[in-house]
Amino acid sequence: MSMWHGAKARRAAAVALAATALTVSLTACGGGGGDGAKEDGESSASANPSTGTPKDDGAGGETPDTSKVLATMRAANGLEIIIHSAERDEGGFLTVSGTLTNTGSKQEYAPVGWNGRETQVARTGRSFAGFTVVDKAEKKRYYVLRDTDGYPLTTTGVVNVKPDEKVAIFAQFPAPPDSTTQVDLQLPMMPTATIEIS
């Protein structure tokens, strides 16, 4: 039992760290405009550590400015990711925020490939650790950051998405050099999206 409780505590700490990192990042970048914090009734961007199901407070309690669209990534099954922001912060991080939507008429499951292929993040369960940022000018690929326990700093716990459901998502990476203003955002089973970063 003690091992199970230890794993549960580590996962809770990882979710808290991810939420804190996103909050600091959004605060440093001016937040999400006038959208404010999420209240009841919105889909989650993070997971409840005890059940793995979405919870209402989201990642950092902030939603991106959904009026901005940097890119749209669409899968054949109707799942769509709209990228709203890609912003650097003073700590040397790049936070990409967006919305996952099921545009189809039936419930769809988030592909397991979105979790990433690294064994280090396999224990996290469902996540968006498969996101990568490619700086073609510098010929570098950036992976989602991990906390000290190896958990990815990205949305976790999204297993299925109902028709017309919207889920706020984020992923945090090391920031490319200041001279880089455009990168490719990649996620398994989705088309590559070219986005402007600020």
Coordinates of N, CA and C in Angstrom, one line a residue:
M1 N 0.8 -1.2 0.0 CA 0.0 0.0 0.0 C 0.9 1.3 0.0
S2 N 2.0 1.2 0.7 CA 2.8 2.4 0.8 C 3.4 2.8 -0.6
M3 N 3.7 1.8 -1.4 CA 4.2 2.2 -2.7 C 3.1 2.8 -3.6
W4 N 1.9 2.4 -3.5 CA 0.8 3.0 -4.2 C 0.6 4.4 -3.8
H5 N 0.6 4.6 -2.5 CA 0.4 6.0 -2.0 C 1.5 6.9 -2.4
G6 N 2.8 6.4 -2.5 CA 3.9 7.1 -2.9 C 3.8 7.5 -4.3
A7 N 3.3 6.6 -5.2 CA 3.1 6.9 -6.6 C 2.0 8.0 -6.8
K8 N 1.0 7.9 -6.0 CA -0.1 8.8 -6.0 C 0.4 10.2 -5.6
A9 N 1.2 10.3 -4.6 CA 1.7 11.6 -4.1 C 2.6 12.2 -5.2
R10 N 3.5 11.3 -5.8 CA 4.4 11.9 -6.9 C 3.6 12.4 -8.0
R11 N 2.5 11.7 -8.4 CA 1.7 12.2 -9.5 C 1.0 13.5 -9.2
A12 N 0.5 13.6 -7.9 CA -0.2 14.8 -7.5 C 0.8 16.0 -7.5
A13 N 2.1 15.7 -7.1 CA 3.1 16.8 -7.1 C 3.4 17.2 -8.5
A14 N 3.4 16.2 -9.4 CA 3.7 16.6 -10.8 C 2.6 17.4 -11.4
V15 N 1.4 17.1 -11.1 CA 0.3 17.9 -11.7 C 0.3 19.3 -11.1
A16 N 0.7 19.4 -9.8 CA 0.8 20.7 -9.1 C 1.9 21.5 -9.7
L17 N 3.0 20.9 -10.0 CA 4.2 21.6 -10.6 C 3.8 22.1 -12.0
A18 N 3.1 21.2 -12.8 CA 2.7 21.7 -14.2 C 1.8 22.8 -14.1
A19 N 0.8 22.8 -13.2 CA -0.1 23.9 -13.0 C 0.6 25.2 -12.6
T20 N 1.5 25.1 -11.7 CA 2.3 26.2 -11.3 C 3.1 26.8 -12.4
A21 N 3.8 25.9 -13.2 CA 4.6 26.4 -14.3 C 3.7 27.1 -15.3
L22 N 2.5 26.6 -15.6 CA 1.7 27.3 -16.6 C 1.2 28.6 -16.0
T23 N 0.8 28.6 -14.8 CA 0.3 29.9 -14.2 C 1.4 31.0 -14.2
V24 N 2.6 30.6 -13.8 CA 3.8 31.5 -13.9 C 4.0 32.0 -15.3
S25 N 4.0 31.1 -16.2 CA 4.2 31.4 -17.6 C 3.1 32.3 -18.2
L26 N 1.8 32.1 -17.9 CA 0.8 32.9 -18.4 C 0.8 34.3 -17.7
T27 N 1.2 34.3 -16.4 CA 1.3 35.6 -15.7 C 2.4 36.4 -16.3
A28 N 3.5 35.8 -16.6 CA 4.6 36.6 -17.2 C 4.3 37.1 -18.6
C29 N 3.4 36.4 -19.3 CA 3.1 36.8 -20.6 C 1.8 37.6 -20.7
G30 N 1.3 38.0 -19.5 CA 0.1 38.8 -19.5 C -1.2 38.0 -19.5
G31 N -1.1 36.7 -19.2 CA -2.3 35.9 -19.1 C -3.1 35.7 -20.3
G32 N -4.3 35.4 -20.2 CA -5.1 35.1 -21.4 C -6.1 36.2 -21.7
G33 N -5.7 37.5 -21.5 CA -6.5 38.6 -21.8 C -7.6 38.7 -20.8
G34 N -8.9 38.9 -21.2 CA -10.0 39.1 -20.3 C -10.7 37.8 -20.0
D35 N -10.2 36.7 -20.4 CA -10.9 35.4 -20.2 C -11.0 35.0 -18.8
G36 N -9.9 35.3 -18.0 CA -9.9 35.0 -16.6 C -9.8 33.5 -16.3
A37 N -10.0 33.1 -15.1 CA -9.9 31.8 -14.7 C -11.2 31.0 -15.0
K38 N -11.0 29.7 -15.2 CA -12.1 28.8 -15.5 C -12.9 28.6 -14.3
E39 N -14.2 28.5 -14.5 CA -15.1 28.2 -13.4 C -15.7 26.8 -13.6
D40 N -16.9 26.5 -13.1 CA -17.5 25.2 -13.3 C -18.0 25.0 -14.7
G41 N -18.0 23.8 -15.1 CA -18.7 23.4 -16.4 C -17.7 23.3 -17.6
E42 N -16.5 23.8 -17.5 CA -15.6 23.7 -18.6 C -14.8 22.4 -18.5
S43 N -14.3 22.0 -19.7 CA -13.5 20.7 -19.7 C -12.2 21.0 -19.1
S44 N -11.5 19.9 -18.7 CA -10.3 20.0 -18.0 C -9.1 20.0 -18.9
A45 N -8.0 20.6 -18.4 CA -6.7 20.5 -19.1 C -5.7 19.7 -18.3
S46 N -6.1 19.1 -17.2 CA -5.2 18.3 -16.4 C -6.0 17.2 -15.7
A47 N -5.3 16.3 -15.1 CA -6.0 15.1 -14.5 C -6.1 15.1 -13.0
N48 N -7.2 14.5 -12.5 CA -7.3 14.3 -11.1 C -6.3 13.1 -10.8
P49 N -5.3 13.4 -9.9 CA -4.3 12.3 -9.7 C -4.8 11.0 -9.1
S50 N -5.9 11.0 -8.4 CA -6.4 9.8 -7.8 C -7.2 9.0 -8.8
T51 N -7.9 9.6 -9.8 CA -8.8 8.9 -10.7 C -8.3 8.9 -12.1
G52 N -7.5 9.9 -12.5 CA -7.1 10.0 -13.9 C -8.2 10.7 -14.7
T53 N -9.2 11.2 -14.1 CA -10.3 11.8 -14.8 C -10.1 13.3 -14.8
P54 N -10.7 14.1 -15.8 CA -10.5 15.5 -15.8 C -11.1 16.2 -14.5
K55 N -10.5 17.3 -14.1 CA -11.0 18.1 -13.0 C -11.2 19.5 -13.6
D56 N -12.0 20.3 -12.9 CA -12.5 21.5 -13.5 C -11.5 22.7 -13.4
D57 N -10.5 22.6 -12.6 CA -9.7 23.8 -12.4 C -8.7 24.0 -13.5
G58 N -8.4 23.0 -14.3 CA -7.5 23.1 -15.5 C -6.1 23.3 -15.1
A59 N -5.3 23.6 -16.1 CA -3.8 23.7 -15.9 C -3.6 25.2 -15.5
G60 N -3.4 25.5 -14.3 CA -3.1 26.8 -13.9 C -4.4 27.7 -13.7
G61 N -5.5 27.1 -14.0 CA -6.8 27.9 -13.9 C -7.0 28.9 -15.0
E62 N -6.1 29.0 -16.0 CA -6.2 30.0 -17.0 C -6.6 29.4 -18.3
T63 N -7.3 30.0 -19.2 CA -7.6 29.5 -20.5 C -6.9 30.5 -21.5
P64 N -6.5 30.0 -22.6 CA -5.8 30.8 -23.6 C -6.9 31.7 -24.3
D65 N -6.4 32.8 -24.9 CA -7.3 33.7 -25.7 C -7.7 33.0 -26.9
T66 N -8.9 32.4 -26.9 CA -9.3 31.6 -28.0 C -9.7 32.4 -29.3
S67 N -9.7 33.7 -29.2 CA -10.0 34.5 -30.4 C -8.8 34.5 -31.3
K68 N -7.6 34.1 -30.8 CA -6.4 34.0 -31.7 C -6.3 32.6 -32.2
V69 N -5.9 32.4 -33.5 CA -5.7 31.1 -34.0 C -4.4 31.2 -34.8
L70 N -3.4 30.4 -34.2 CA -2.1 30.4 -34.9 C -2.0 29.3 -35.9
A71 N -2.7 28.2 -35.6 CA -2.8 27.0 -36.5 C -3.9 26.1 -36.1
T72 N -4.3 25.2 -37.1 CA -5.3 24.2 -36.8 C -4.7 22.9 -37.3
M73 N -4.8 21.9 -36.4 CA -4.4 20.5 -36.7 C -5.6 19.6 -36.7
R74 N -5.9 18.9 -37.8 CA -7.1 18.0 -37.8 C -6.7 16.6 -38.1
A75 N -7.3 15.7 -37.4 CA -7.1 14.3 -37.6 C -8.3 13.7 -38.4
A76 N -8.2 12.6 -39.0 CA -9.2 12.0 -39.8 C -10.4 11.6 -39.0
N77 N -10.3 11.3 -37.7 CA -11.4 10.9 -36.8 C -12.2 12.1 -36.3
G78 N -11.9 13.3 -36.7 CA -12.7 14.5 -36.2 C -12.1 15.2 -35.1
L79 N -11.0 14.7 -34.5 CA -10.4 15.5 -33.4 C -9.6 16.6 -34.0
E80 N -9.7 17.8 -33.4 CA -9.1 19.0 -34.0 C -8.4 19.7 -32.9
I81 N -7.2 20.2 -33.1 CA -6.4 21.0 -32.1 C -6.2 22.4 -32.8
I82 N -6.7 23.4 -32.1 CA -6.4 24.8 -32.5 C -5.4 25.4 -31.6
I83 N -4.3 25.9 -32.1 CA -3.3 26.5 -31.3 C -3.6 28.0 -31.2
H84 N -3.7 28.5 -30.0 CA -4.0 29.9 -29.7 C -2.8 30.7 -29.4
S85 N -1.8 30.2 -28.8 CA -0.7 31.0 -28.4 C 0.6 30.1 -28.3
A86 N 1.7 30.7 -28.5 CA 3.0 30.1 -28.3 C 3.9 31.2 -27.8
E87 N 4.1 31.3 -26.5 CA 4.8 32.4 -25.9 C 6.0 32.0 -25.1
R88 N 7.0 32.8 -25.2 CA 8.2 32.6 -24.4 C 7.9 33.3 -23.0
D89 N 8.6 32.8 -22.0 CA 8.6 33.6 -20.7 C 10.1 33.9 -20.3
E90 N 10.2 34.6 -19.3 CA 11.6 35.1 -18.8 C 12.4 33.9 -18.3
G91 N 11.8 32.8 -18.0 CA 12.5 31.7 -17.4 C 13.1 30.8 -18.5
G92 N 13.0 31.1 -19.8 CA 13.5 30.4 -20.9 C 12.6 29.2 -21.4
F93 N 11.3 29.4 -21.1 CA 10.4 28.3 -21.5 C 9.5 28.9 -22.7
L94 N 9.0 27.9 -23.4 CA 8.0 28.2 -24.5 C 6.7 27.4 -24.1
T95 N 5.6 28.1 -23.9 CA 4.4 27.5 -23.6 C 3.4 27.6 -24.8
V96 N 3.0 26.5 -25.2 CA 2.0 26.4 -26.4 C 0.7 26.0 -25.8
S97 N -0.3 26.8 -26.1 CA -1.7 26.6 -25.5 C -2.7 26.5 -26.7
G98 N -3.7 25.7 -26.5 CA -4.7 25.5 -27.5 C -5.9 24.8 -27.0
T99 N -6.8 24.4 -27.9 CA -8.0 23.8 -27.6 C -8.2 22.5 -28.4
L100 N -8.5 21.4 -27.8 CA -8.8 20.1 -28.4 C -10.3 20.1 -28.5
T101 N -10.8 19.8 -29.7 CA -12.3 19.7 -30.0 C -12.6 18.5 -30.8
N102 N -13.7 17.8 -30.4 CA -14.2 16.7 -31.2 C -15.3 17.3 -32.1
T103 N -14.9 17.4 -33.4 CA -15.8 17.9 -34.4 C -16.8 16.9 -35.0
G104 N -16.6 15.6 -34.6 CA -17.4 14.5 -35.1 C -18.7 14.4 -34.4
S105 N -19.4 13.3 -34.8 CA -20.7 13.1 -34.2 C -20.7 12.0 -33.1
K106 N -19.6 11.4 -32.9 CA -19.5 10.3 -31.8 C -18.2 10.6 -31.0
Q107 N -18.3 9.9 -29.8 CA -17.1 10.1 -28.9 C -15.9 9.5 -29.5
E108 N -14.8 10.2 -29.3 CA -13.5 9.7 -29.9 C -12.5 9.7 -28.7
Y109 N -11.5 8.7 -28.9 CA -10.5 8.6 -27.9 C -9.2 9.2 -28.3
A110 N -8.5 9.9 -27.4 CA -7.2 10.5 -27.7 C -6.2 9.4 -28.1
P111 N -5.6 9.5 -29.2 CA -4.6 8.4 -29.6 C -3.5 8.2 -28.6
V112 N -3.2 6.9 -28.3 CA -2.1 6.6 -27.4 C -0.8 7.2 -27.9
G113 N -0.7 7.4 -29.2 CA 0.6 7.9 -29.7 C 0.8 9.4 -29.2
W114 N -0.2 10.1 -28.8 CA 0.0 11.4 -28.3 C 0.8 11.4 -27.0
N115 N 0.8 10.3 -26.3 CA 1.6 10.2 -25.0 C 3.1 10.3 -25.2
G116 N 3.6 10.1 -26.4 CA 5.0 10.1 -26.7 C 5.5 8.6 -26.5
R117 N 6.7 8.4 -27.1 CA 7.2 7.0 -27.1 C 8.3 6.8 -26.1
E118 N 8.6 7.8 -25.3 CA 9.7 7.6 -24.3 C 9.2 6.8 -23.1
T119 N 10.0 5.9 -22.7 CA 9.6 5.0 -21.6 C 9.5 5.9 -20.3
Q120 N 10.2 7.0 -20.3 CA 10.2 7.8 -19.1 C 8.9 8.4 -18.8
V121 N 8.1 8.7 -19.8 CA 6.8 9.3 -19.6 C 5.6 8.3 -19.7
A122 N 5.9 7.0 -20.0 CA 4.9 6.0 -20.1 C 4.1 5.9 -18.8
R123 N 4.7 6.0 -17.7 CA 4.0 5.9 -16.4 C 3.0 7.0 -16.1
T124 N 3.1 8.1 -16.9 CA 2.2 9.2 -16.7 C 0.8 8.9 -17.1
G125 N 0.7 8.0 -18.0 CA -0.6 7.7 -18.6 C -0.9 8.7 -19.7
R126 N -2.2 9.0 -19.9 CA -2.6 9.8 -21.1 C -2.0 11.2 -20.9
S127 N -1.4 11.7 -22.0 CA -0.8 13.1 -21.9 C -0.6 13.5 -23.4
F128 N 0.0 14.7 -23.5 CA 0.4 15.3 -24.8 C 1.9 15.4 -24.8
A129 N 2.6 14.4 -24.2 CA 4.1 14.4 -24.2 C 4.7 14.1 -25.6
G130 N 3.8 13.7 -26.5 CA 4.3 13.4 -27.9 C 4.5 14.7 -28.7
F131 N 4.1 15.8 -28.2 CA 4.3 17.1 -28.9 C 5.8 17.4 -29.0
T132 N 6.2 17.9 -30.1 CA 7.6 18.4 -30.3 C 7.5 19.7 -31.1
V133 N 8.6 20.5 -30.9 CA 8.7 21.8 -31.6 C 10.0 21.6 -32.4
V134 N 9.9 21.9 -33.7 CA 11.1 21.9 -34.6 C 11.5 23.3 -35.0
D135 N 12.7 23.6 -34.7 CA 13.3 24.9 -35.2 C 14.1 24.6 -36.4
K136 N 13.5 24.8 -37.6 CA 14.2 24.4 -38.8 C 15.4 25.3 -39.1
A137 N 15.3 26.5 -38.7 CA 16.5 27.4 -38.9 C 17.7 26.9 -38.2
E138 N 17.5 26.5 -36.9 CA 18.6 26.1 -36.1 C 18.8 24.6 -36.2
K139 N 17.9 23.9 -36.9 CA 18.0 22.4 -37.0 C 18.0 21.7 -35.7
K140 N 17.0 22.1 -34.8 CA 16.9 21.5 -33.5 C 15.4 21.1 -33.3
R141 N 15.3 20.0 -32.5 CA 14.0 19.6 -32.1 C 13.9 19.7 -30.6
Y142 N 12.8 20.2 -30.1 CA 12.6 20.4 -28.6 C 11.4 19.5 -28.2
Y143 N 11.6 18.8 -27.1 CA 10.6 17.9 -26.5 C 9.9 18.6 -25.3
V144 N 8.8 18.1 -25.0 CA 8.1 18.6 -23.8 C 8.9 18.4 -22.6
L145 N 9.0 19.5 -21.8 CA 9.8 19.5 -20.6 C 9.3 18.5 -19.5
R146 N 10.2 18.0 -18.7 CA 9.8 17.0 -17.6 C 10.1 17.7 -16.3
D147 N 9.4 17.3 -15.2 CA 9.7 17.7 -13.9 C 10.8 16.8 -13.3
T148 N 11.2 17.0 -12.1 CA 12.3 16.3 -11.5 C 12.0 14.8 -11.4
D149 N 10.7 14.4 -11.4 CA 10.4 13.0 -11.3 C 10.1 12.4 -12.7
G150 N 10.3 13.2 -13.7 CA 10.2 12.6 -15.1 C 8.8 12.8 -15.7
Y151 N 7.9 13.5 -15.0 CA 6.5 13.7 -15.5 C 6.5 14.9 -16.5
P152 N 5.8 14.8 -17.6 CA 5.9 15.9 -18.6 C 5.0 17.1 -18.2
L153 N 5.5 18.3 -18.6 CA 4.8 19.5 -18.3 C 3.9 19.8 -19.4
T154 N 2.8 19.1 -19.4 CA 1.7 19.1 -20.4 C 0.4 18.7 -19.9
T155 N -0.6 18.8 -20.6 CA -1.9 18.4 -20.2 C -1.9 16.8 -20.1
T156 N -2.5 16.3 -19.0 CA -2.6 14.9 -18.8 C -4.1 14.5 -18.5
G157 N -4.4 13.2 -18.7 CA -5.7 12.7 -18.2 C -6.8 12.8 -19.3
V158 N -6.5 13.3 -20.5 CA -7.5 13.3 -21.5 C -7.6 12.0 -22.2
V159 N -8.6 11.2 -22.0 CA -8.8 9.9 -22.6 C -9.8 9.9 -23.7
N160 N -10.9 10.5 -23.5 CA -11.9 10.5 -24.6 C -12.5 11.9 -24.6
V161 N -13.1 12.3 -25.8 CA -13.6 13.6 -26.0 C -15.0 13.4 -26.7
K162 N -16.0 13.9 -26.1 CA -17.4 13.8 -26.6 C -17.6 14.7 -27.8
P163 N -18.6 14.5 -28.6 CA -18.9 15.4 -29.7 C -19.1 16.8 -29.2
D164 N -18.4 17.7 -29.9 CA -18.5 19.2 -29.6 C -17.8 19.6 -28.3
E165 N -17.2 18.6 -27.6 CA -16.5 18.9 -26.3 C -15.2 19.7 -26.7
K166 N -14.9 20.7 -25.8 CA -13.7 21.4 -26.0 C -12.8 21.2 -24.7
V167 N -11.5 20.9 -24.9 CA -10.6 20.7 -23.8 C -9.4 21.7 -24.0
A168 N -9.2 22.5 -23.0 CA -8.0 23.4 -23.0 C -6.7 22.6 -22.8
I169 N -5.7 22.7 -23.6 CA -4.5 22.0 -23.5 C -3.3 22.9 -23.5
F170 N -2.2 22.4 -23.0 CA -0.9 23.1 -23.1 C 0.2 22.2 -23.1
A171 N 1.4 22.6 -23.6 CA 2.6 21.9 -23.5 C 3.8 22.9 -23.4
Q172 N 4.7 22.6 -22.5 CA 5.8 23.5 -22.3 C 7.1 22.9 -22.7
F173 N 7.9 23.7 -23.4 CA 9.2 23.3 -24.0 C 10.3 24.3 -23.6
P174 N 11.6 23.9 -23.8 CA 12.7 24.9 -23.8 C 12.4 25.9 -24.9
A175 N 12.7 27.2 -24.6 CA 12.4 28.2 -25.7 C 13.6 28.2 -26.7
P176 N 13.2 28.2 -28.0 CA 14.3 28.4 -29.0 C 14.9 29.8 -28.8
P177 N 16.0 30.0 -29.6 CA 16.7 31.3 -29.5 C 15.7 32.5 -29.8
D178 N 16.0 33.7 -29.3 CA 15.2 34.8 -29.6 C 15.1 35.1 -31.1
S179 N 16.1 34.7 -31.9 CA 16.1 35.0 -33.3 C 15.1 34.1 -34.1
T180 N 14.6 33.0 -33.4 CA 13.6 32.1 -34.0 C 12.2 32.7 -33.8
T181 N 11.5 32.9 -34.8 CA 10.1 33.5 -34.7 C 9.1 32.5 -35.2
Q182 N 9.5 31.4 -35.9 CA 8.6 30.5 -36.5 C 9.1 29.1 -36.3
V183 N 8.2 28.2 -35.8 CA 8.6 26.8 -35.6 C 7.5 25.9 -36.1
D184 N 7.9 24.6 -36.3 CA 6.9 23.6 -36.6 C 6.5 22.8 -35.4
L185 N 5.2 22.7 -35.2 CA 4.6 22.0 -34.0 C 4.2 20.6 -34.5
Q186 N 4.6 19.5 -33.9 CA 4.3 18.2 -34.4 C 3.7 17.4 -33.3
L187 N 2.7 16.5 -33.6 CA 2.1 15.6 -32.7 C 1.8 14.3 -33.5
P188 N 2.1 13.1 -33.0 CA 1.9 11.9 -33.8 C 0.4 11.8 -34.2
M189 N 0.2 11.4 -35.5 CA -1.1 11.1 -36.1 C -1.8 12.4 -36.4
M190 N -1.1 13.6 -36.4 CA -1.7 14.8 -36.8 C -0.8 15.5 -37.8
P191 N -1.3 16.4 -38.6 CA -0.4 17.1 -39.6 C 0.4 18.1 -38.9
T192 N 1.6 18.4 -39.4 CA 2.5 19.4 -38.8 C 1.9 20.8 -39.0
A193 N 2.0 21.6 -38.0 CA 1.5 23.0 -38.0 C 2.7 23.9 -37.8
T194 N 2.8 24.9 -38.7 CA 3.8 26.0 -38.6 C 3.2 27.1 -37.8
I195 N 3.8 27.5 -36.7 CA 3.3 28.6 -35.8 C 4.3 29.7 -35.6
E196 N 3.8 30.9 -35.3 CA 4.6 32.0 -35.0 C 4.7 32.0 -33.4
I197 N 5.9 32.3 -32.9 CA 6.1 32.3 -31.5 C 6.5 33.7 -31.1
S198 N 6.1 34.1 -29.9 CA 6.4 35.5 -29.4 C 7.1 35.4 -28.0

